[in-house]
mmCIF file of C-alpha atoms in Angstrom:
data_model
loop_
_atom_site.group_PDB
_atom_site.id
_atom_site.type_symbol
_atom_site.label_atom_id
_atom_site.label_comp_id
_atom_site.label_asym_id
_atom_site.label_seq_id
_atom_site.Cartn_x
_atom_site.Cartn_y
_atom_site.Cartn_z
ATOM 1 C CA UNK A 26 3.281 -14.751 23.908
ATOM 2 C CA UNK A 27 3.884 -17.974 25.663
ATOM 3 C CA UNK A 28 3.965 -21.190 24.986
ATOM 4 C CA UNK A 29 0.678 -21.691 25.471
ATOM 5 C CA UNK A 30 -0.251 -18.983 23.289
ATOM 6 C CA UNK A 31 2.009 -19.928 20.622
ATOM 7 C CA UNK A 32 0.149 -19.981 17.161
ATOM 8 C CA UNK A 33 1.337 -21.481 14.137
ATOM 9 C CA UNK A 34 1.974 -20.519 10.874
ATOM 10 C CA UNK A 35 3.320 -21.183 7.557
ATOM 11 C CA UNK A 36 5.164 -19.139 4.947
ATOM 12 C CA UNK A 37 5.821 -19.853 1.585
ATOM 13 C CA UNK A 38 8.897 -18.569 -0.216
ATOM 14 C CA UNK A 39 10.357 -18.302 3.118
ATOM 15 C CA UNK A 40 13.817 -18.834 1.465
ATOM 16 C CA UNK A 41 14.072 -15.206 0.519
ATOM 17 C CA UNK A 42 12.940 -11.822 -0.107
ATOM 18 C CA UNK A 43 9.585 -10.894 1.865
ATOM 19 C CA UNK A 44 8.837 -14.618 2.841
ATOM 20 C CA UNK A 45 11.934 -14.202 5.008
ATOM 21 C CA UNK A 46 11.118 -10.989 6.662
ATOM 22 C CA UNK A 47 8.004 -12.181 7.562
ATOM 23 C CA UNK A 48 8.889 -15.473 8.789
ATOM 24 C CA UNK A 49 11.685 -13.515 10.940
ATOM 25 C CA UNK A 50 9.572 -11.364 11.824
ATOM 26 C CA UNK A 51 6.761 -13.881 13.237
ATOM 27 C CA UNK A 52 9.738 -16.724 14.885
ATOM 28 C CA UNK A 53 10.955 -13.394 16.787
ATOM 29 C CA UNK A 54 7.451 -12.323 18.088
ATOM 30 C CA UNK A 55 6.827 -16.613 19.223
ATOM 31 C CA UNK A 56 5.275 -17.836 16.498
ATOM 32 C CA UNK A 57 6.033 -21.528 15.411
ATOM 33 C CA UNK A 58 6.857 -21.422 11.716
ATOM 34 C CA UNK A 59 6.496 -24.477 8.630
ATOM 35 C CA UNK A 60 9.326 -22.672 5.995
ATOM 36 C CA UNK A 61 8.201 -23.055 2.561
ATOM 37 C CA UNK A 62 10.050 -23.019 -0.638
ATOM 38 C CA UNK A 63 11.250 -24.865 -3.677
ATOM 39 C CA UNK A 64 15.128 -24.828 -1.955
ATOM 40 C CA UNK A 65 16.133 -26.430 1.319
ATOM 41 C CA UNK A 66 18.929 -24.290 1.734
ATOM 42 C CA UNK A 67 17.640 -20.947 1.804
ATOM 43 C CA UNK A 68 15.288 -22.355 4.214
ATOM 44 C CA UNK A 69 17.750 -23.688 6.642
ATOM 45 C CA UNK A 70 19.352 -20.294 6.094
ATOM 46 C CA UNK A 71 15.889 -18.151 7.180
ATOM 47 C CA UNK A 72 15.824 -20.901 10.351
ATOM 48 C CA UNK A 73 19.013 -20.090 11.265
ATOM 49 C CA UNK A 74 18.206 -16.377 11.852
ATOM 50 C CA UNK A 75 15.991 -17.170 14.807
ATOM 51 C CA UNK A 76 17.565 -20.739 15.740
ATOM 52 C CA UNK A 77 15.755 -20.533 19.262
ATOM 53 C CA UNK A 78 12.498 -20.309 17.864
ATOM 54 C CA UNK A 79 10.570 -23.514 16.684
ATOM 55 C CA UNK A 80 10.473 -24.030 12.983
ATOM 56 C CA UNK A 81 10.173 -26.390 10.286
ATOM 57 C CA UNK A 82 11.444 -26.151 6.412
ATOM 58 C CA UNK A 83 10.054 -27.974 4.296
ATOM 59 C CA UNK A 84 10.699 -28.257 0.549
ATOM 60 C CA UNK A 85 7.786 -27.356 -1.677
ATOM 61 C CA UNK A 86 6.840 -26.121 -4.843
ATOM 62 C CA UNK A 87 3.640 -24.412 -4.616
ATOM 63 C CA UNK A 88 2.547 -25.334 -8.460
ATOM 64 C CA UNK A 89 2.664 -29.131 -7.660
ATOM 65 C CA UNK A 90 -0.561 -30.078 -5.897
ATOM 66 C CA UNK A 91 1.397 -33.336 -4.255
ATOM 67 C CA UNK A 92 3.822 -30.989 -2.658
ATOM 68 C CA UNK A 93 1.420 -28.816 -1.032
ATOM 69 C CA UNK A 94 -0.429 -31.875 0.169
ATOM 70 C CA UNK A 95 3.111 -32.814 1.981
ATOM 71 C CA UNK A 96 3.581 -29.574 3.431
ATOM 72 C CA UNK A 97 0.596 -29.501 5.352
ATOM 73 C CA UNK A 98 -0.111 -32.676 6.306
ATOM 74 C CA UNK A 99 3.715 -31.915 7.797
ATOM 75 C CA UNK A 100 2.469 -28.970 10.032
ATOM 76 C CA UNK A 101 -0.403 -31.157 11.363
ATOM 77 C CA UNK A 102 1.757 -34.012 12.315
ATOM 78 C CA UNK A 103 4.657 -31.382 13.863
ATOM 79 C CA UNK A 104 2.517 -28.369 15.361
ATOM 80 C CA UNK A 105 -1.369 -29.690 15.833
ATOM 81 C CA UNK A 106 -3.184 -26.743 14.183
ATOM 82 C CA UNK A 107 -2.670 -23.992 11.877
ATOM 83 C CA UNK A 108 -3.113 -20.236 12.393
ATOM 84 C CA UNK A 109 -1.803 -18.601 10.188
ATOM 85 C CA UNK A 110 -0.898 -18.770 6.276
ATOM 86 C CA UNK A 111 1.095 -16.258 4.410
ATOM 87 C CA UNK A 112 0.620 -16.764 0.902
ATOM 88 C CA UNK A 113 4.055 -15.579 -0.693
ATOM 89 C CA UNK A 114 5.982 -17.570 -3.315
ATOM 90 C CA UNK A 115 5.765 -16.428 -6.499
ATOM 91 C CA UNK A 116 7.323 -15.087 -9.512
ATOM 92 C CA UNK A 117 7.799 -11.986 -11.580
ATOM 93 C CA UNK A 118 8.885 -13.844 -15.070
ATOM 94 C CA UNK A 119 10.511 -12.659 -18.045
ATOM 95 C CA UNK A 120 9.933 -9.123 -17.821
ATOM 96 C CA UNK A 121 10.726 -6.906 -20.027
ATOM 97 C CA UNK A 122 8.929 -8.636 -22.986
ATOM 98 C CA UNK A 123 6.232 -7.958 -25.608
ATOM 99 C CA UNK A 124 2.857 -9.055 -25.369
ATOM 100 C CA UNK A 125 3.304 -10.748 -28.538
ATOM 101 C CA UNK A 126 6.610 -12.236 -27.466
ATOM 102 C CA UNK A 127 5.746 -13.999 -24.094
ATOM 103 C CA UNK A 128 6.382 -17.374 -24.962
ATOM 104 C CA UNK A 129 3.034 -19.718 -23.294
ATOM 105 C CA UNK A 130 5.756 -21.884 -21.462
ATOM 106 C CA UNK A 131 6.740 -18.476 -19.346
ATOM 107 C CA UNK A 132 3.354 -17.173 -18.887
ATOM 108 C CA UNK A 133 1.858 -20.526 -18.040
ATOM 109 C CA UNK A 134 5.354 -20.971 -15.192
ATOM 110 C CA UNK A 135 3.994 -17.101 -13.832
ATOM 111 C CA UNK A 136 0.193 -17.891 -13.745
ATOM 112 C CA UNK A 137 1.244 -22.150 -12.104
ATOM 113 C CA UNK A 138 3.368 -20.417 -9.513
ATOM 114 C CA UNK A 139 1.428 -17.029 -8.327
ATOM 115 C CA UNK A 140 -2.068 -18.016 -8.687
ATOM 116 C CA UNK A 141 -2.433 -21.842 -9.199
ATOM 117 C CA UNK A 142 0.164 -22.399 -6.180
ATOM 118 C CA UNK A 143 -1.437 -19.415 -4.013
ATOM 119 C CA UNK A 144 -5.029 -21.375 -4.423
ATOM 120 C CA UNK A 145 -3.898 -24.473 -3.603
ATOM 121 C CA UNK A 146 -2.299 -23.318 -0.514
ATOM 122 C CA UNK A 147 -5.302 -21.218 0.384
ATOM 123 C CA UNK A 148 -7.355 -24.818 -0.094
ATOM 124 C CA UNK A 149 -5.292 -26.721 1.645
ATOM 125 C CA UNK A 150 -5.082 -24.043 4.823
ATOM 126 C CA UNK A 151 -8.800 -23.511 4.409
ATOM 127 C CA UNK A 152 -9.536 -27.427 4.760
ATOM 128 C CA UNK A 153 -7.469 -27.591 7.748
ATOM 129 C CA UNK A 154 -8.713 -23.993 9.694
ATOM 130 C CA UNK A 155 -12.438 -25.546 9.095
ATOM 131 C CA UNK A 156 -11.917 -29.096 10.750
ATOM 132 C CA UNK A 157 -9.589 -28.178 13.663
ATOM 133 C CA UNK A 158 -10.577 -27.234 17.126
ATOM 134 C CA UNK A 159 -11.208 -24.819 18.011
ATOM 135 C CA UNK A 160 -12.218 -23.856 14.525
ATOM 136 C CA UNK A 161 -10.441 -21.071 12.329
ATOM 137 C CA UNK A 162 -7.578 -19.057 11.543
ATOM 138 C CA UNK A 163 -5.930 -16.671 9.042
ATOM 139 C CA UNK A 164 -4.817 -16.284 5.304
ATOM 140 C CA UNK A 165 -2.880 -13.103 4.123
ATOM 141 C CA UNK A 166 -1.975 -13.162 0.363
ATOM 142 C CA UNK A 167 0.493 -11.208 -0.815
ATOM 143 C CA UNK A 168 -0.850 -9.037 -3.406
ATOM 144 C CA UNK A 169 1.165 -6.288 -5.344
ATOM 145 C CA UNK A 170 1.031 -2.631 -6.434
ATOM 146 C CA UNK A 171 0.379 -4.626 -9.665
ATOM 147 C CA UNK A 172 -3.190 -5.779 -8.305
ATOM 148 C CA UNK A 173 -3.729 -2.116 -8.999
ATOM 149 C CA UNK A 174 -1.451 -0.809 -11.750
ATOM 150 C CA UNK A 175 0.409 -2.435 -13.972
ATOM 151 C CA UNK A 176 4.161 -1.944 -15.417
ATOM 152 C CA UNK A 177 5.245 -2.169 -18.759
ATOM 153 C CA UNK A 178 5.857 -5.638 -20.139
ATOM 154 C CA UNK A 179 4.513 -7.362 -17.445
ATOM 155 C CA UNK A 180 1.125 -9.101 -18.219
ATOM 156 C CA UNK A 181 1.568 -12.669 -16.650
ATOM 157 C CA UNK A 182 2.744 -10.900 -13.143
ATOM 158 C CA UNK A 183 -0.200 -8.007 -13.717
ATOM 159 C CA UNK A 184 -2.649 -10.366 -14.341
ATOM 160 C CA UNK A 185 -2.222 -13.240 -11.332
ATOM 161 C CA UNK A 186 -1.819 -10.113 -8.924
ATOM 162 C CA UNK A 187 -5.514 -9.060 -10.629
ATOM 163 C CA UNK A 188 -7.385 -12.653 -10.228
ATOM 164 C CA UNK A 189 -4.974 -13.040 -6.297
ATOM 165 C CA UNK A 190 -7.715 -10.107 -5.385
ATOM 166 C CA UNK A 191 -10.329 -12.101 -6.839
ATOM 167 C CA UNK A 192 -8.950 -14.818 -4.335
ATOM 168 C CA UNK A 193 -8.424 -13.075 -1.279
ATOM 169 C CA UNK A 194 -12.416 -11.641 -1.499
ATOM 170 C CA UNK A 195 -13.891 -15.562 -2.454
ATOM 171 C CA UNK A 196 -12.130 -16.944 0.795
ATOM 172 C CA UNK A 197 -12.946 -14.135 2.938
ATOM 173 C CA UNK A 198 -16.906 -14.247 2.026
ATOM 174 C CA UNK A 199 -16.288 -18.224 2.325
ATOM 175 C CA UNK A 200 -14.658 -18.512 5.482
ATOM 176 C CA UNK A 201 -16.992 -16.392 7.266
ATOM 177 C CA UNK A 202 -18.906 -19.102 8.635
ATOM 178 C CA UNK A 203 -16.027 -20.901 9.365
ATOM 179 C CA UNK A 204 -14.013 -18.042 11.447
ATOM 180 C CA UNK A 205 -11.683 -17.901 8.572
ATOM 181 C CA UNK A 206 -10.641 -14.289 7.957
ATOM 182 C CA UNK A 207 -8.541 -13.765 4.652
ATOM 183 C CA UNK A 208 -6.315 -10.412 3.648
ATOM 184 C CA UNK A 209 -4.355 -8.914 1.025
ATOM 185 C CA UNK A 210 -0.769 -7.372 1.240
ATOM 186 C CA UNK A 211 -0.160 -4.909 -1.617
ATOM 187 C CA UNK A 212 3.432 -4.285 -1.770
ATOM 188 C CA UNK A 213 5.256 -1.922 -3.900
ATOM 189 C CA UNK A 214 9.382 -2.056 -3.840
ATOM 190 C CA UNK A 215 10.197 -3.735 -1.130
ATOM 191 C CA UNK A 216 14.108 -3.971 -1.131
ATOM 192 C CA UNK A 217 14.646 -7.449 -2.533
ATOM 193 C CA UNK A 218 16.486 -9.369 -4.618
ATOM 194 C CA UNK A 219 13.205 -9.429 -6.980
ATOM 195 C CA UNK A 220 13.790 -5.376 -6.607
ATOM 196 C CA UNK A 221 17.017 -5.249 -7.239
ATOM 197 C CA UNK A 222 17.353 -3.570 -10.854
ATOM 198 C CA UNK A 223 14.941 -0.451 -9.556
ATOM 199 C CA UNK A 224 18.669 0.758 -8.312
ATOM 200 C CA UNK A 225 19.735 0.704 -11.931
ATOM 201 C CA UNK A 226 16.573 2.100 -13.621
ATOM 202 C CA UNK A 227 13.131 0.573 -14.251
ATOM 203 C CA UNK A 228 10.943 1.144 -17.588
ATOM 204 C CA UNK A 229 8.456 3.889 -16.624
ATOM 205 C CA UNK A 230 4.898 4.006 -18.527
ATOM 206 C CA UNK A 231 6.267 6.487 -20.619
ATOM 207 C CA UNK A 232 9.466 4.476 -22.365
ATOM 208 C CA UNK A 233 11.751 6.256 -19.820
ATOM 209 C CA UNK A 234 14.120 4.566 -17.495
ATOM 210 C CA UNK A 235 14.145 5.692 -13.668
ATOM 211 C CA UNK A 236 15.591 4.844 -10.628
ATOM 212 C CA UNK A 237 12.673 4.116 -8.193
ATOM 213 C CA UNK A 238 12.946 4.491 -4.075
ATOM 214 C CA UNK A 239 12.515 0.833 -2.023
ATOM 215 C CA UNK A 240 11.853 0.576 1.415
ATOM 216 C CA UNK A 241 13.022 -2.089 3.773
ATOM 217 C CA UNK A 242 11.441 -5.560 3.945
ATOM 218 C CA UNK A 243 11.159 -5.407 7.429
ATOM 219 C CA UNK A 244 8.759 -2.668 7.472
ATOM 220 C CA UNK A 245 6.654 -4.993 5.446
ATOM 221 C CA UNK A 246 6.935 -7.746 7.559
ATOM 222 C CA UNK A 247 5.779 -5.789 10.476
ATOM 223 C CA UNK A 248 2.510 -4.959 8.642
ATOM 224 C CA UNK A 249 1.936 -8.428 8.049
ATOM 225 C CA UNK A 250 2.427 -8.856 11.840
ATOM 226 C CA UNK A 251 0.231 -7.123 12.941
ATOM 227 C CA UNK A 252 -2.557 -8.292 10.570
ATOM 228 C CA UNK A 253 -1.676 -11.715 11.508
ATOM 229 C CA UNK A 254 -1.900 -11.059 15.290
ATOM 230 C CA UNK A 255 -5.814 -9.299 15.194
ATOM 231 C CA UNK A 256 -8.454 -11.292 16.560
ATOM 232 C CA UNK A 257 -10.261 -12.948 14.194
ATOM 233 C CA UNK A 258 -13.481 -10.909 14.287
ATOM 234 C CA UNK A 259 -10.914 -8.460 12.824
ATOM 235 C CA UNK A 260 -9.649 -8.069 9.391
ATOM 236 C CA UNK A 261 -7.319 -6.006 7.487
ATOM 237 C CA UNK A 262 -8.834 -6.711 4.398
ATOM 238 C CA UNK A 263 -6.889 -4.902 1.884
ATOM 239 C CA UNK A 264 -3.342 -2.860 2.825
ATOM 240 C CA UNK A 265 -1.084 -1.257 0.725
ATOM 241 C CA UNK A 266 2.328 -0.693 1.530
ATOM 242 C CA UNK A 267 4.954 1.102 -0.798
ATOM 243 C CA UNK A 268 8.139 3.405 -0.794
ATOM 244 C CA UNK A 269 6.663 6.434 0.168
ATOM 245 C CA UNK A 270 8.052 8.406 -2.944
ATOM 246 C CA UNK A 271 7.475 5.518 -5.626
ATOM 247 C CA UNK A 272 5.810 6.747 -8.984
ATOM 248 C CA UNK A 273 2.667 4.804 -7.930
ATOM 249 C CA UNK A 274 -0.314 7.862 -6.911
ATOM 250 C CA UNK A 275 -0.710 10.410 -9.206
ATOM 251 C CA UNK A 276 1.477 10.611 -12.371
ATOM 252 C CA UNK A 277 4.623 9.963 -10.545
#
């Protein structure tokens, strides 16, 4: 990819985890990159992997509509267009916790973060992809295993990963006319630090604890890749991608 081929994207909860990967992941293969995330730090840090490559952090939390504004209005004025969004950040909460114990204040954080910050990054990428010339571009949310299954205790995660599939299908029939192609990344146990207590044990539908398999980030973010770089009369619109030997088909 030259430079006259570069494309640009942003990531959001680049600071860590999957975000990182995947903005890695795209700096390495010549993408420009806008860094999202509530922390400059971790930022700088993902920046610094691939300090060659032509990024941007920029501090933003998703749930605040002013921030998100910011952020791209940033990647206009720095990089011209926009190709790509990956729509990351997000949150699994208190897990762990009955139904009837979630406290509004955490479920409302879960649903403000994954869903309400996920739409109005998907707006704000969708206004942009329709005005610029030429015209359209790319949005990959990532999804879960949970947009599928659920795990115990975990109703504010299960249910924004539910209604970010609702998402992903209303801006890919709405884009259409617009060359804006939208995807979804299901991802179950990515090694992260969101993944981390699967080493120790995880609660299992049945009340048991087990240690679950993870697979390497990486291998995720060269999925997202390779969506990212199809043409865009080309869509992966749904992928799932999982430790091989996770208790996720079947009954384990």
């Amino acid at each position: 990819m030259n430079a006259k081929q570069t494309k640009i994207a942003v990531v959001t909860g680049a600071g860590s985890g999957i975000g990182r990967a995947v903005a890695v992941e795209l700096l390495r293969a010549g993408w420009s990159v806008a860094l999202a995330g509530r922390r400059a730090e971790p930022l700088e840090e993902t920046a610094a992997l691939v300090p060659e490559a032509p990024s941007v952090a920029v501090r933003t939390d998703v749930a605040r509509p002013e921030e998100v504004a910011t952020l791209f209005a940033s990647v206009r004025e720095r990089f011209g267009r926009l190709d790509l969004l990956f729509n990351n950040a997000g949150t699994f909460g208190p897990g762990g916790v009955p139904v009837e114990e979630l406290a509004y204040e955490a479920w409302r954080h879960v649903v403000d973060t994954n869903l309400n910050g996920a739409f109005l990054c998907a707006q704000a990428a969708f206004r942009q992809m329709k005005e610029q010339d030429p015209q359209g571009g790319r949005i990959i949310n990532n999804g879960s295993i949970s947009a599928h299954a659920p795990r115990p205790q975990s109703i504010a995660y299960t249910a924004t990963k539910h209604a970010m599939t609702g998402l992903t299908k209303s801006l890919s029939l709405d884009g259409r006319a617009y060359r804006i192609a939208c995807g979804q990344i299901d991802i179950g146990n990515a090694a992260t630090d969101m993944t981390s207590g699967m080493r120790a044990g995880t609660p299992q539908a049945n009340g048991e604890l087990a240690v679950e398999p993870v697979m390497d980030a990486v291998d995720v973010a060269r999925t997202v890749r390779h969506m990212a770089e199809l043409p865009l009369d080309a869509n992966v619109q749904f992928a799932t991608v999982m430790a091989t030997a996770m208790p996720y088909v079947g009954r384990g």
